[in-house]
Coordinates of C-alpha atoms in Angstrom, one line a residue:
X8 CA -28.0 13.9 -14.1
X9 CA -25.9 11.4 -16.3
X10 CA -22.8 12.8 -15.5
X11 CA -23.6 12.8 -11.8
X12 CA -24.3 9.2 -12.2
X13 CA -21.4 8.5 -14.0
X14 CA -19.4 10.0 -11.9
X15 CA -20.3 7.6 -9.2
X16 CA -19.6 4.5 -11.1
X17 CA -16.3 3.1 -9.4
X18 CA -16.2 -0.5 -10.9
X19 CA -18.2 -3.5 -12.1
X20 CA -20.9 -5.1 -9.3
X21 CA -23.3 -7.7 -10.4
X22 CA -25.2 -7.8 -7.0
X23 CA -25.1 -7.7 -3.4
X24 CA -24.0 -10.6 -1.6
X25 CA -26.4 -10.7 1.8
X26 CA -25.2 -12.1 5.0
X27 CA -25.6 -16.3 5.8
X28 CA -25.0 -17.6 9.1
X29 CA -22.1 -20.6 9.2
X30 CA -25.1 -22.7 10.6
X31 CA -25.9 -22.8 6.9
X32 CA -22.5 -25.0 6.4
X33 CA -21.6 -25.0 2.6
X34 CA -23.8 -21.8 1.9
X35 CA -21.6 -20.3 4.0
X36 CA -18.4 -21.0 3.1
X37 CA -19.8 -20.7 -0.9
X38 CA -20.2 -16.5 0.4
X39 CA -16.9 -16.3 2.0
X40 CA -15.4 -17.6 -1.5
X41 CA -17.7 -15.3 -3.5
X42 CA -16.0 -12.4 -1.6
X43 CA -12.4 -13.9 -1.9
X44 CA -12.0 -15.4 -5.6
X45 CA -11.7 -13.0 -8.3
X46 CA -13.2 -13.9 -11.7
X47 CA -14.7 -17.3 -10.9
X48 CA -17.0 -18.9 -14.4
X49 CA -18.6 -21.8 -12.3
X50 CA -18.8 -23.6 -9.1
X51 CA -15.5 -25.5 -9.8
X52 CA -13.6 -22.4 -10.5
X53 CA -15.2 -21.2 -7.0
X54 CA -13.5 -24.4 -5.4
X55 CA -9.9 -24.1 -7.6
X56 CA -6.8 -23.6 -4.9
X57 CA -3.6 -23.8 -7.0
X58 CA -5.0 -26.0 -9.9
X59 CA -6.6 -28.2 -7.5
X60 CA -9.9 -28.3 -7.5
X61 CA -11.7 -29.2 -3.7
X62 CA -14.3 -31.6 -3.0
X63 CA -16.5 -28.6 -1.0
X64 CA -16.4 -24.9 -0.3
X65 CA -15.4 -25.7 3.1
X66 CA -12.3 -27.4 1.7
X67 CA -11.7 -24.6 -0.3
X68 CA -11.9 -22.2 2.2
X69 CA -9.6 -24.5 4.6
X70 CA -6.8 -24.3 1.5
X71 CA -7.0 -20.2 0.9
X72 CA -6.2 -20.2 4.7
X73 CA -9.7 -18.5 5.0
X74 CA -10.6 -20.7 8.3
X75 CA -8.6 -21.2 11.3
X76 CA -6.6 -24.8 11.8
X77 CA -8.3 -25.9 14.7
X78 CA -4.9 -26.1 16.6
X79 CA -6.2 -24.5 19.7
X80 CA -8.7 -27.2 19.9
X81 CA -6.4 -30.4 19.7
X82 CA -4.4 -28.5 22.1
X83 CA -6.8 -28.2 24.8
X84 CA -8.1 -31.6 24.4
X85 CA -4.6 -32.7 24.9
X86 CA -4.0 -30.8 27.9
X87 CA -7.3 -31.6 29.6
X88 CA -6.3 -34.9 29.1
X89 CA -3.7 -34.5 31.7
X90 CA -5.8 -34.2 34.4
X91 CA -9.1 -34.7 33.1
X92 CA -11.3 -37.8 32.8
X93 CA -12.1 -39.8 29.6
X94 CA -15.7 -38.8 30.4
X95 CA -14.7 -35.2 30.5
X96 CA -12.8 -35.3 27.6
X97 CA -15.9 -36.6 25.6
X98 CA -17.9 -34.3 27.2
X99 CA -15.3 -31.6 25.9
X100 CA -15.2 -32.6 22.5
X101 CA -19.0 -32.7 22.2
X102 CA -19.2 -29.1 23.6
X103 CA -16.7 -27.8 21.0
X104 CA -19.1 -29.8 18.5
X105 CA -22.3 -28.2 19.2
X106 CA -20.8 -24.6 19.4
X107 CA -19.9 -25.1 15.7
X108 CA -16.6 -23.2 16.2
X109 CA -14.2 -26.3 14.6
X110 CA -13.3 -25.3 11.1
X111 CA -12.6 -28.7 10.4
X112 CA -13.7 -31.6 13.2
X113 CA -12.8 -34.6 11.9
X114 CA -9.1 -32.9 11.8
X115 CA -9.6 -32.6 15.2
X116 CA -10.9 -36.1 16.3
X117 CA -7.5 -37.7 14.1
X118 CA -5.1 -35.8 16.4
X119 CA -6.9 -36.7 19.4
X120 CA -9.3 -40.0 18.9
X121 CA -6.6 -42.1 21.4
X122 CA -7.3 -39.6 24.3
X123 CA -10.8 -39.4 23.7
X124 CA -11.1 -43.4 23.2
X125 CA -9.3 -44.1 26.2
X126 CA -12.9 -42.8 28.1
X127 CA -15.2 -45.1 26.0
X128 CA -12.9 -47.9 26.6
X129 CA -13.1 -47.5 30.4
X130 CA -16.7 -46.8 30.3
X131 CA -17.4 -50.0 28.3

């Protein structure tokens, strides 16, 4: 029975790493990196791109190229801005917001804060 058991062994596991919803925000991002970085001795090492170590998981992640750069967001915001009102627009950005899908949304608001402001201004 050893040697059947043995035989299984294939490598080194310490545990399983169950499934977290990105609702859970850093938890999240802390399990993609647990699947990603080999070796890791702490929570630092964890958030270590290239010698630099990240404020946050998400961070991290955003530096391994792990999470998507948002582009297809600014672009469409852009774009609706060509026919769409400032009220739309806001009403756009706040969708994308709620659905959670921006990797990184305050990237998002610095590439497009002038189209979206231009709708608060006229409202005001």
């Amino acid at each position: 029975m050893l040697n059947s058991l043995q035989s299984l062994k294939v490598g080194k596991a310490i545990g399983r790493i169950h499934s977290v919803s990105p609702k859970l925000g850093e938890t999240y991002f802390l399990r993609i990196l647990l699947n990603k970085v080999k070796g890791p001795t702490s929570f630092d090492d964890i958030r270590k791109v290239n010698g630099q170590t990240h404020s946050s998981f998400r961070d991290a992640c955003y530096a391994l190229g792990l999470l998507d750069d948002d582009k297809e967001y600014i672009d469409a915001i852009k774009e609706a801005s060509n026919s769409g009102s400032g009220f739309y627009l806001c009403f756009l950005f706040a969708t994308l917001l709620m659905c959670n899908s921006m990797s990184k949304p305050e990237v998002v608001w610095e590439n497009t804060w002038e189209y979206l402001a231009d709708g608060i201004l006229y409202r005001q």
